Amino acid sequence: MILLSLLCMFPLVHVLAVSFSSNAASSAGLVTLWPIGFNFKSYEFVMQNAEFLRSLGVSVQRVLLGSLIQMLLIVITAYPLSMEASRFRFRTAYAWYFLVTILFGGGLIPTYMVIKDLGMLDTLWALIVPSSVPVFSVVLLLNFYRGLPRELEEAAFIDGASLLRTLFSIILPLSLPAIATLLLFSMVGHWNAWFDGLLYMNRPENYPLQSYLQTLIINNDFKATTAEELQMLKSISNRSVKAAQIFLGALPILLVYPFLQKYFMKGIVLGSVKE
Amino acid sequence: MLKKSWKRELPLHLLLLPAAAIVFIFNYIPMAGILMAFERYIPTKGIWGSKWVGFDNFSYIFSLPDTYTVLWNTLFIACMKIVVGQVTPIAVALLLNEMRSALIKRGVQTLIYLPHFLSWTILGGIMIDILSPSSGIVNQMLTAIGGKPIFFLGDNNWFPFTIVISNEWKEFGFSTIVYLAALTGISPALYEAAVMDGAGRWRQTWHITLPGMRPVIILLVTLSLGQVLNAGFEQIFVLYSPQVYESGDIIDTMVYRMGMLSAQYGPATAIGLMKSFVSLILISVAYFLAYRLANYRIF
């Protein structure tokens, strides 16, 4: 079992080792799990790379703005849908309206056309708005809302609290485990998304980090722009640089993951497995 | 009375309005876009200005020999993923359940969940690096034990299996969560009774643990039925190359290449439409079966 989990980590550790290794060792493929000729040169190169930093900036904006909008929409959408049909007559109609989108979609090309016609190509909005209502997350949260005691809500109403006030000061604080889980998913989702960046951004300078890495690492068009960079590239290996970028792209997740893990395990089980 | 409930429910409608509008624009309007499947679509003329051609796009698709390869690849890769993707997490959950030390159990869980949270860009980059035939560590090990280097991502015999195994590497840990949750729901009294009757570990697993997991297994297997036409676009898009189209090209990648790269909007939308339509039926059947067999409801 321990062996299995080590096997699972092996590729990650190997790439990390390559990223810290010297030019000769990594090109010759001598590195296994421990860096040979330890140095930070590839990281220095990456951190000086303007394209890398710019796409990092796009990604950070996307994660912050995108998750905020997504969470707000999930919270306010799940609340009316969590009510009994006797309290909200259109509940079922709305629920079907949202669920249909899980079952059927227009597909890649018509969706692209809509976003193009709205003039959203090459803007951050193309990456944020179309995915801002994740129906599965809404369902997860509404199931959680339903597990809360109804009496709390009724008591708040009797005391004269408005609908929004009830939602934000009574229900929301009680659903923190579920919210934390969904926030994690939302942030990870925005950080990891790369295909929409590739699709909706015509100019590479608008690429979020993962799209940039995709064109760089996978499509292999490594181009050093300035003479200075070219000079530097000679002293480090292409392979180490790629490894460094892979690792930097994964770093934020590796950092937040241990802290949020306990939340997401609880949250998923709460939302998905019902008695 | 009617007026009063309208007034009371109005704030609820307002709360739903933003999400309903977004879903309408980005999910419902594109559904109208499927009309492109029935016309010779010319972007400058738009959907209403282009010429209607009936089912021409569909007959064109079926005249392409590639279509059949792509269909076969999609089914083959997706089915393998579904089978492997159910068996591995069950086995791992059973093994984890046998672990005595809670600390090690937690540690193992943390490590095996991790790849799920990394993107296919990152993992694809790693796969390409370690599987490279010249400098990749996997092939170095193969040659060290006397084997021949294998071009895992460039060889049509190996490509689908590489896809399935690397997908499993990313996802098996995360899939065990639900099975582990099911295991904790089994009453310890059953095990005590079994021990009294003289059952060993194997008999306990066979007669208590597995039957206890049965509802969850049935549920997840039926729900996976809806995924038969999804072989995993992002993963294949990252890892494939023209030399493995023969074994690795799937419906989604074909739609992308036809529609976005060679601007054959009509035929590409037609393939996409057929896929959506068959998927709709499969998902509906899957949800119906899940409801019948495991009493599953979305909410």
PDB file of C-alpha atoms in Angstrom, chain A residues 7-271:
ATOM      1  CA  LEU A   7       4.651   4.707  -7.059  1.00  0.00           C
ATOM      2  CA  CYS A   8       1.957   7.330  -7.418  1.00  0.00           C
ATOM      3  CA  MET A   9       4.344  10.091  -6.407  1.00  0.00           C
ATOM      4  CA  PHE A  10       7.322   8.791  -8.347  1.00  0.00           C
ATOM      5  CA  PRO A  11       6.705  10.753 -11.588  1.00  0.00           C
ATOM      6  CA  LEU A  12       6.190  14.001  -9.667  1.00  0.00           C
ATOM      7  CA  VAL A  13       9.346  13.590  -7.618  1.00  0.00           C
ATOM      8  CA  HIS A  14      11.324  12.643 -10.693  1.00  0.00           C
ATOM      9  CA  VAL A  15      10.298  15.794 -12.538  1.00  0.00           C
ATOM     10  CA  LEU A  16      11.096  17.872  -9.473  1.00  0.00           C
ATOM     11  CA  ALA A  17      14.559  16.314  -9.355  1.00  0.00           C
ATOM     12  CA  VAL A  18      15.114  17.017 -13.052  1.00  0.00           C
ATOM     13  CA  SER A  19      14.167  20.657 -12.557  1.00  0.00           C
ATOM     14  CA  PHE A  20      16.924  21.135  -9.975  1.00  0.00           C
ATOM     15  CA  SER A  21      19.574  19.207 -11.874  1.00  0.00           C
ATOM     16  CA  SER A  22      22.445  20.483 -13.925  1.00  0.00           C
ATOM     17  CA  ASN A  23      22.287  20.803 -17.674  1.00  0.00           C
ATOM     18  CA  ALA A  24      24.508  17.810 -18.450  1.00  0.00           C
ATOM     19  CA  ALA A  25      22.865  15.429 -15.996  1.00  0.00           C
ATOM     20  CA  SER A  26      19.282  16.114 -17.042  1.00  0.00           C
ATOM     21  CA  SER A  27      19.931  16.014 -20.788  1.00  0.00           C
ATOM     22  CA  ALA A  28      21.826  12.773 -20.429  1.00  0.00           C
ATOM     23  CA  GLY A  29      18.965  11.336 -18.392  1.00  0.00           C
ATOM     24  CA  LEU A  30      21.042  10.467 -15.350  1.00  0.00           C
ATOM     25  CA  VAL A  31      18.566  11.869 -12.862  1.00  0.00           C
ATOM     26  CA  THR A  32      16.162   9.561 -11.068  1.00  0.00           C
ATOM     27  CA  LEU A  33      14.784  10.756  -7.745  1.00  0.00           C
ATOM     28  CA  TRP A  34      17.520  13.024  -6.476  1.00  0.00           C
ATOM     29  CA  PRO A  35      18.911  16.062  -8.337  1.00  0.00           C
ATOM     30  CA  ILE A  36      22.430  15.749  -9.718  1.00  0.00           C
ATOM     31  CA  GLY A  37      24.439  18.951  -9.784  1.00  0.00           C
ATOM     32  CA  PHE A  38      21.889  20.834  -7.695  1.00  0.00           C
ATOM     33  CA  ASN A  39      21.133  24.390  -8.862  1.00  0.00           C
ATOM     34  CA  PHE A  40      18.311  26.914  -9.279  1.00  0.00           C
ATOM     35  CA  LYS A  41      19.207  28.047 -12.791  1.00  0.00           C
ATOM     36  CA  SER A  42      16.055  26.763 -14.482  1.00  0.00           C
ATOM     37  CA  TYR A  43      13.902  28.524 -11.914  1.00  0.00           C
ATOM     38  CA  GLU A  44      15.840  31.731 -12.358  1.00  0.00           C
ATOM     39  CA  PHE A  45      15.303  31.474 -16.091  1.00  0.00           C
ATOM     40  CA  VAL A  46      11.586  30.838 -15.731  1.00  0.00           C
ATOM     41  CA  MET A  47      11.063  33.620 -13.231  1.00  0.00           C
ATOM     42  CA  GLN A  48      12.727  36.101 -15.570  1.00  0.00           C
ATOM     43  CA  ASN A  49      10.615  35.007 -18.491  1.00  0.00           C
ATOM     44  CA  ALA A  50       8.107  37.755 -19.256  1.00  0.00           C
ATOM     45  CA  GLU A  51       5.616  35.439 -20.953  1.00  0.00           C
ATOM     46  CA  PHE A  52       5.551  33.120 -17.982  1.00  0.00           C
ATOM     47  CA  LEU A  53       4.942  35.956 -15.541  1.00  0.00           C
ATOM     48  CA  ARG A  54       2.246  37.528 -17.705  1.00  0.00           C
ATOM     49  CA  SER A  55       0.316  34.278 -18.023  1.00  0.00           C
ATOM     50  CA  LEU A  56       0.731  33.769 -14.293  1.00  0.00           C
ATOM     51  CA  GLY A  57      -0.910  37.162 -13.800  1.00  0.00           C
ATOM     52  CA  VAL A  58      -3.827  36.196 -16.050  1.00  0.00           C
ATOM     53  CA  SER A  59      -4.277  32.986 -14.063  1.00  0.00           C
ATOM     54  CA  VAL A  60      -4.261  34.755 -10.706  1.00  0.00           C
ATOM     55  CA  GLN A  61      -6.899  37.223 -11.908  1.00  0.00           C
ATOM     56  CA  ARG A  62      -8.952  34.412 -13.294  1.00  0.00           C
ATOM     57  CA  VAL A  63      -8.856  32.360 -10.099  1.00  0.00           C
ATOM     58  CA  LEU A  64      -9.767  35.275  -7.831  1.00  0.00           C
ATOM     59  CA  LEU A  65     -12.505  36.822  -9.944  1.00  0.00           C
ATOM     60  CA  GLY A  66     -13.813  33.555 -11.340  1.00  0.00           C
ATOM     61  CA  SER A  67     -14.147  31.771  -8.003  1.00  0.00           C
ATOM     62  CA  LEU A  68     -15.793  34.783  -6.391  1.00  0.00           C
ATOM     63  CA  ILE A  69     -18.448  35.037  -9.100  1.00  0.00           C
ATOM     64  CA  GLN A  70     -18.957  31.295  -9.157  1.00  0.00           C
ATOM     65  CA  MET A  71     -19.405  31.018  -5.382  1.00  0.00           C
ATOM     66  CA  LEU A  72     -21.854  33.914  -5.253  1.00  0.00           C
ATOM     67  CA  LEU A  73     -23.967  32.406  -8.023  1.00  0.00           C
ATOM     68  CA  ILE A  74     -23.881  28.928  -6.475  1.00  0.00           C
ATOM     69  CA  VAL A  75     -25.000  30.288  -3.091  1.00  0.00           C
ATOM     70  CA  ILE A  76     -27.909  32.371  -4.344  1.00  0.00           C
ATOM     71  CA  THR A  77     -29.044  29.782  -6.881  1.00  0.00           C
ATOM     72  CA  ALA A  78     -29.016  26.833  -4.521  1.00  0.00           C
ATOM     73  CA  TYR A  79     -31.092  28.612  -1.875  1.00  0.00           C
ATOM     74  CA  PRO A  80     -34.417  28.996  -3.722  1.00  0.00           C
ATOM     75  CA  LEU A  81     -33.968  25.546  -5.225  1.00  0.00           C
ATOM     76  CA  SER A  82     -33.568  24.016  -1.768  1.00  0.00           C
ATOM     77  CA  MET A  83     -37.068  25.071  -0.735  1.00  0.00           C
ATOM     78  CA  GLU A  84     -40.110  22.879  -0.611  1.00  0.00           C
ATOM     79  CA  ALA A  85     -42.420  23.114  -3.599  1.00  0.00           C
ATOM     80  CA  SER A  86     -45.140  24.393  -1.235  1.00  0.00           C
ATOM     81  CA  ARG A  87     -43.000  27.391  -0.341  1.00  0.00           C
ATOM     82  CA  PHE A  88     -41.806  28.076  -3.888  1.00  0.00           C
ATOM     83  CA  ARG A  89     -44.142  26.846  -6.598  1.00  0.00           C
ATOM     84  CA  PHE A  90     -41.700  27.126  -9.485  1.00  0.00           C
ATOM     85  CA  ARG A  91     -38.988  25.138  -7.772  1.00  0.00           C
ATOM     86  CA  THR A  92     -39.391  22.026  -9.923  1.00  0.00           C
ATOM     87  CA  ALA A  93     -39.554  23.991 -13.155  1.00  0.00           C
ATOM     88  CA  TYR A  94     -36.343  25.847 -12.325  1.00  0.00           C
ATOM     89  CA  ALA A  95     -34.651  22.643 -11.186  1.00  0.00           C
ATOM     90  CA  TRP A  96     -35.353  21.010 -14.535  1.00  0.00           C
ATOM     91  CA  TYR A  97     -34.260  24.120 -16.367  1.00  0.00           C
ATOM     92  CA  PHE A  98     -30.821  23.789 -14.759  1.00  0.00           C
ATOM     93  CA  LEU A  99     -30.612  20.002 -14.888  1.00  0.00           C
ATOM     94  CA  VAL A 100     -31.221  19.872 -18.636  1.00  0.00           C
ATOM     95  CA  THR A 101     -27.835  21.497 -19.130  1.00  0.00           C
ATOM     96  CA  ILE A 102     -26.169  18.479 -17.531  1.00  0.00           C
ATOM     97  CA  LEU A 103     -27.957  16.164 -19.914  1.00  0.00           C
ATOM     98  CA  PHE A 104     -27.635  18.081 -23.145  1.00  0.00           C
ATOM     99  CA  GLY A 105     -25.426  20.779 -24.555  1.00  0.00           C
ATOM    100  CA  GLY A 106     -24.887  22.494 -27.862  1.00  0.00           C
ATOM    101  CA  GLY A 107     -21.351  21.204 -28.158  1.00  0.00           C
ATOM    102  CA  LEU A 108     -18.016  22.821 -28.792  1.00  0.00           C
ATOM    103  CA  ILE A 109     -18.625  24.733 -31.975  1.00  0.00           C
ATOM    104  CA  PRO A 110     -22.008  26.392 -31.306  1.00  0.00           C
ATOM    105  CA  THR A 111     -20.742  27.453 -27.867  1.00  0.00           C
ATOM    106  CA  TYR A 112     -17.682  28.985 -29.465  1.00  0.00           C
ATOM    107  CA  MET A 113     -19.895  30.876 -31.926  1.00  0.00           C
ATOM    108  CA  VAL A 114     -22.008  32.353 -29.110  1.00  0.00           C
ATOM    109  CA  ILE A 115     -18.965  33.559 -27.226  1.00  0.00           C
ATOM    110  CA  LYS A 116     -17.535  34.991 -30.416  1.00  0.00           C
ATOM    111  CA  ASP A 117     -20.784  36.781 -31.275  1.00  0.00           C
ATOM    112  CA  LEU A 118     -20.897  38.309 -27.807  1.00  0.00           C
ATOM    113  CA  GLY A 119     -17.475  39.838 -28.475  1.00  0.00           C
ATOM    114  CA  MET A 120     -15.954  38.006 -25.531  1.00  0.00           C
ATOM    115  CA  LEU A 121     -13.003  36.502 -27.404  1.00  0.00           C
ATOM    116  CA  ASP A 122      -9.690  37.645 -26.004  1.00  0.00           C
ATOM    117  CA  THR A 123     -11.238  38.878 -22.767  1.00  0.00           C
ATOM    118  CA  LEU A 124     -11.002  37.389 -19.317  1.00  0.00           C
ATOM    119  CA  TRP A 125     -14.814  37.143 -19.283  1.00  0.00           C
ATOM    120  CA  ALA A 126     -14.761  34.348 -21.859  1.00  0.00           C
ATOM    121  CA  LEU A 127     -12.944  32.223 -19.284  1.00  0.00           C
ATOM    122  CA  ILE A 128     -15.090  33.198 -16.318  1.00  0.00           C
ATOM    123  CA  VAL A 129     -18.709  33.727 -17.304  1.00  0.00           C
ATOM    124  CA  PRO A 130     -19.635  30.633 -19.361  1.00  0.00           C
ATOM    125  CA  SER A 131     -18.563  28.311 -16.540  1.00  0.00           C
ATOM    126  CA  SER A 132     -19.926  30.446 -13.725  1.00  0.00           C
ATOM    127  CA  VAL A 133     -22.964  28.248 -12.972  1.00  0.00           C
ATOM    128  CA  PRO A 134     -21.662  24.725 -12.273  1.00  0.00           C
ATOM    129  CA  VAL A 135     -24.917  22.824 -11.867  1.00  0.00           C
ATOM    130  CA  PHE A 136     -23.376  19.912  -9.970  1.00  0.00           C
ATOM    131  CA  SER A 137     -22.021  22.258  -7.312  1.00  0.00           C
ATOM    132  CA  VAL A 138     -25.425  23.902  -7.044  1.00  0.00           C
ATOM    133  CA  VAL A 139     -26.993  20.479  -6.472  1.00  0.00           C
ATOM    134  CA  LEU A 140     -24.355  19.618  -3.864  1.00  0.00           C
ATOM    135  CA  LEU A 141     -25.022  22.811  -1.935  1.00  0.00           C
ATOM    136  CA  LEU A 142     -28.788  22.614  -2.161  1.00  0.00           C
ATOM    137  CA  ASN A 143     -28.658  19.110  -0.719  1.00  0.00           C
ATOM    138  CA  PHE A 144     -26.586  20.529   2.092  1.00  0.00           C
ATOM    139  CA  TYR A 145     -29.041  23.394   2.716  1.00  0.00           C
ATOM    140  CA  ARG A 146     -31.800  20.842   2.956  1.00  0.00           C
ATOM    141  CA  GLY A 147     -30.022  19.047   5.750  1.00  0.00           C
ATOM    142  CA  LEU A 148     -30.170  22.170   7.918  1.00  0.00           C
ATOM    143  CA  PRO A 149     -33.075  22.451  10.348  1.00  0.00           C
ATOM    144  CA  ARG A 150     -35.961  24.348   8.787  1.00  0.00           C
ATOM    145  CA  GLU A 151     -36.930  25.873  12.127  1.00  0.00           C
ATOM    146  CA  LEU A 152     -33.894  28.158  12.100  1.00  0.00           C
ATOM    147  CA  GLU A 153     -35.046  29.752   8.916  1.00  0.00           C
ATOM    148  CA  GLU A 154     -38.635  30.125  10.090  1.00  0.00           C
ATOM    149  CA  ALA A 155     -37.488  31.694  13.347  1.00  0.00           C
ATOM    150  CA  ALA A 156     -35.468  34.246  11.393  1.00  0.00           C
ATOM    151  CA  PHE A 157     -38.474  35.106   9.242  1.00  0.00           C
ATOM    152  CA  ILE A 158     -40.675  35.571  12.280  1.00  0.00           C
ATOM    153  CA  ASP A 159     -38.096  37.899  13.761  1.00  0.00           C
ATOM    154  CA  GLY A 160     -38.464  39.980  10.614  1.00  0.00           C
ATOM    155  CA  ALA A 161     -35.277  39.038   8.770  1.00  0.00           C
ATOM    156  CA  SER A 162     -35.432  39.421   5.019  1.00  0.00           C
ATOM    157  CA  LEU A 163     -34.725  36.581   2.634  1.00  0.00           C
ATOM    158  CA  LEU A 164     -31.189  37.727   1.843  1.00  0.00           C
ATOM    159  CA  ARG A 165     -30.456  38.396   5.475  1.00  0.00           C
ATOM    160  CA  THR A 166     -31.599  34.880   6.400  1.00  0.00           C
ATOM    161  CA  LEU A 167     -29.466  33.407   3.650  1.00  0.00           C
ATOM    162  CA  PHE A 168     -26.307  35.332   4.428  1.00  0.00           C
ATOM    163  CA  SER A 169     -26.380  35.516   8.213  1.00  0.00           C
ATOM    164  CA  ILE A 170     -28.070  32.248   9.186  1.00  0.00           C
ATOM    165  CA  ILE A 171     -27.772  29.669   6.427  1.00  0.00           C
ATOM    166  CA  LEU A 172     -24.398  30.584   4.992  1.00  0.00           C
ATOM    167  CA  PRO A 173     -22.396  30.377   8.245  1.00  0.00           C
ATOM    168  CA  LEU A 174     -23.884  26.945   8.849  1.00  0.00           C
ATOM    169  CA  SER A 175     -22.847  25.669   5.451  1.00  0.00           C
ATOM    170  CA  LEU A 176     -19.164  26.550   5.752  1.00  0.00           C
ATOM    171  CA  PRO A 177     -17.873  22.961   5.269  1.00  0.00           C
ATOM    172  CA  ALA A 178     -19.796  22.664   2.011  1.00  0.00           C
ATOM    173  CA  ILE A 179     -18.793  26.160   0.906  1.00  0.00           C
ATOM    174  CA  ALA A 180     -15.120  25.463   1.651  1.00  0.00           C
ATOM    175  CA  THR A 181     -15.254  22.310  -0.477  1.00  0.00           C
ATOM    176  CA  LEU A 182     -16.918  24.054  -3.378  1.00  0.00           C
ATOM    177  CA  LEU A 183     -14.512  26.967  -3.126  1.00  0.00           C
ATOM    178  CA  LEU A 184     -11.598  24.554  -3.353  1.00  0.00           C
ATOM    179  CA  PHE A 185     -13.100  22.913  -6.425  1.00  0.00           C
ATOM    180  CA  SER A 186     -13.837  26.255  -7.974  1.00  0.00           C
ATOM    181  CA  MET A 187     -10.324  27.595  -7.453  1.00  0.00           C
ATOM    182  CA  VAL A 188      -8.642  24.389  -8.565  1.00  0.00           C
ATOM    183  CA  GLY A 189     -10.920  24.289 -11.605  1.00  0.00           C
ATOM    184  CA  HIS A 190     -10.049  27.824 -12.645  1.00  0.00           C
ATOM    185  CA  TRP A 191      -6.368  27.318 -12.008  1.00  0.00           C
ATOM    186  CA  ASN A 192      -6.245  24.076 -13.979  1.00  0.00           C
ATOM    187  CA  ALA A 193      -8.415  25.029 -16.942  1.00  0.00           C
ATOM    188  CA  TRP A 194      -6.399  25.425 -20.119  1.00  0.00           C
ATOM    189  CA  PHE A 195      -8.526  24.367 -23.044  1.00  0.00           C
ATOM    190  CA  ASP A 196     -10.877  27.351 -22.920  1.00  0.00           C
ATOM    191  CA  GLY A 197      -7.858  29.645 -22.819  1.00  0.00           C
ATOM    192  CA  LEU A 198      -6.529  27.974 -25.934  1.00  0.00           C
ATOM    193  CA  LEU A 199      -9.926  28.199 -27.594  1.00  0.00           C
ATOM    194  CA  TYR A 200     -11.109  31.701 -26.754  1.00  0.00           C
ATOM    195  CA  MET A 201      -7.839  33.607 -26.660  1.00  0.00           C
ATOM    196  CA  ASN A 202      -6.440  34.444 -30.061  1.00  0.00           C
ATOM    197  CA  ARG A 203      -3.405  36.244 -28.745  1.00  0.00           C
ATOM    198  CA  PRO A 204      -0.962  34.186 -26.680  1.00  0.00           C
ATOM    199  CA  GLU A 205      -0.359  37.120 -24.353  1.00  0.00           C
ATOM    200  CA  ASN A 206      -3.874  36.561 -22.997  1.00  0.00           C
ATOM    201  CA  TYR A 207      -3.258  32.909 -22.175  1.00  0.00           C
ATOM    202  CA  PRO A 208      -3.660  31.845 -18.570  1.00  0.00           C
ATOM    203  CA  LEU A 209      -0.715  29.910 -17.193  1.00  0.00           C
ATOM    204  CA  GLN A 210      -1.960  26.411 -17.956  1.00  0.00           C
ATOM    205  CA  SER A 211      -2.740  27.262 -21.583  1.00  0.00           C
ATOM    206  CA  TYR A 212       0.682  28.820 -21.931  1.00  0.00           C
ATOM    207  CA  LEU A 213       2.288  25.716 -20.438  1.00  0.00           C
ATOM    208  CA  GLN A 214       0.261  23.555 -22.771  1.00  0.00           C
ATOM    209  CA  THR A 215       1.572  25.271 -25.897  1.00  0.00           C
ATOM    210  CA  LEU A 216       5.054  25.350 -24.463  1.00  0.00           C
ATOM    211  CA  ILE A 217       5.501  21.904 -22.981  1.00  0.00           C
ATOM    212  CA  ILE A 218       3.234  19.818 -25.129  1.00  0.00           C
ATOM    213  CA  ASN A 219       3.530  21.508 -28.486  1.00  0.00           C
ATOM    214  CA  ASN A 220       7.199  21.973 -27.970  1.00  0.00           C
ATOM    215  CA  ASP A 221       7.674  25.349 -29.605  1.00  0.00           C
ATOM    216  CA  PHE A 222      10.394  26.518 -27.310  1.00  0.00           C
ATOM    217  CA  LYS A 223      11.542  29.895 -28.476  1.00  0.00           C
ATOM    218  CA  ALA A 224      14.033  32.063 -26.655  1.00  0.00           C
ATOM    219  CA  THR A 225      13.203  35.624 -27.434  1.00  0.00           C
ATOM    220  CA  THR A 226      16.213  37.784 -26.594  1.00  0.00           C
ATOM    221  CA  ALA A 227      19.926  37.205 -27.088  1.00  0.00           C
ATOM    222  CA  GLU A 228      20.332  37.408 -23.356  1.00  0.00           C
ATOM    223  CA  GLU A 229      17.851  34.626 -22.798  1.00  0.00           C
ATOM    224  CA  LEU A 230      19.505  32.582 -25.490  1.00  0.00           C
ATOM    225  CA  GLN A 231      22.787  32.931 -23.712  1.00  0.00           C
ATOM    226  CA  MET A 232      21.246  31.807 -20.472  1.00  0.00           C
ATOM    227  CA  LEU A 233      19.504  28.913 -22.143  1.00  0.00           C
ATOM    228  CA  LYS A 234      22.874  27.506 -23.143  1.00  0.00           C
ATOM    229  CA  SER A 235      23.849  26.960 -19.545  1.00  0.00           C
ATOM    230  CA  ILE A 236      20.628  25.158 -18.628  1.00  0.00           C
ATOM    231  CA  SER A 237      18.826  22.363 -20.368  1.00  0.00           C
ATOM    232  CA  ASN A 238      15.517  22.610 -22.117  1.00  0.00           C
ATOM    233  CA  ARG A 239      14.362  19.617 -20.158  1.00  0.00           C
ATOM    234  CA  SER A 240      15.134  21.187 -16.778  1.00  0.00           C
ATOM    235  CA  VAL A 241      13.324  24.368 -17.767  1.00  0.00           C
ATOM    236  CA  LYS A 242      10.242  22.438 -18.770  1.00  0.00           C
ATOM    237  CA  ALA A 243      10.383  20.485 -15.541  1.00  0.00           C
ATOM    238  CA  ALA A 244      10.671  23.716 -13.577  1.00  0.00           C
ATOM    239  CA  GLN A 245       7.642  25.166 -15.328  1.00  0.00           C
ATOM    240  CA  ILE A 246       5.623  22.004 -14.790  1.00  0.00           C
ATOM    241  CA  PHE A 247       6.470  22.150 -11.137  1.00  0.00           C
ATOM    242  CA  LEU A 248       5.676  25.852 -10.795  1.00  0.00           C
ATOM    243  CA  GLY A 249       2.345  25.274 -12.521  1.00  0.00           C
ATOM    244  CA  ALA A 250       1.477  22.626  -9.955  1.00  0.00           C
ATOM    245  CA  LEU A 251       2.905  24.469  -6.958  1.00  0.00           C
ATOM    246  CA  PRO A 252      -0.139  26.488  -5.800  1.00  0.00           C
ATOM    247  CA  ILE A 253      -2.197  23.321  -5.647  1.00  0.00           C
ATOM    248  CA  LEU A 254       0.507  21.418  -3.832  1.00  0.00           C
ATOM    249  CA  LEU A 255       0.586  24.254  -1.308  1.00  0.00           C
ATOM    250  CA  VAL A 256      -3.121  24.614  -0.525  1.00  0.00           C
ATOM    251  CA  TYR A 257      -3.972  20.947  -0.868  1.00  0.00           C
ATOM    252  CA  PRO A 258      -2.843  19.672   2.563  1.00  0.00           C
ATOM    253  CA  PHE A 259      -4.799  22.405   4.348  1.00  0.00           C
ATOM    254  CA  LEU A 260      -8.033  21.913   2.494  1.00  0.00           C
ATOM    255  CA  GLN A 261      -7.944  18.146   2.315  1.00  0.00           C
ATOM    256  CA  LYS A 262      -9.854  17.556   5.532  1.00  0.00           C
ATOM    257  CA  TYR A 263     -12.601  19.874   4.353  1.00  0.00           C
ATOM    258  CA  PHE A 264     -13.101  18.360   0.947  1.00  0.00           C
ATOM    259  CA  MET A 265     -13.316  14.799   2.244  1.00  0.00           C
ATOM    260  CA  LYS A 266     -16.024  15.804   4.665  1.00  0.00           C
ATOM    261  CA  GLY A 267     -17.758  18.006   2.128  1.00  0.00           C
ATOM    262  CA  ILE A 268     -17.948  15.416  -0.631  1.00  0.00           C
ATOM    263  CA  VAL A 269     -19.292  12.733   1.630  1.00  0.00           C
ATOM    264  CA  LEU A 270     -21.857  15.129   3.065  1.00  0.00           C
ATOM    265  CA  GLY A 271     -23.101  16.213  -0.322  1.00  0.00           C
TER     266      GLY A 271
END
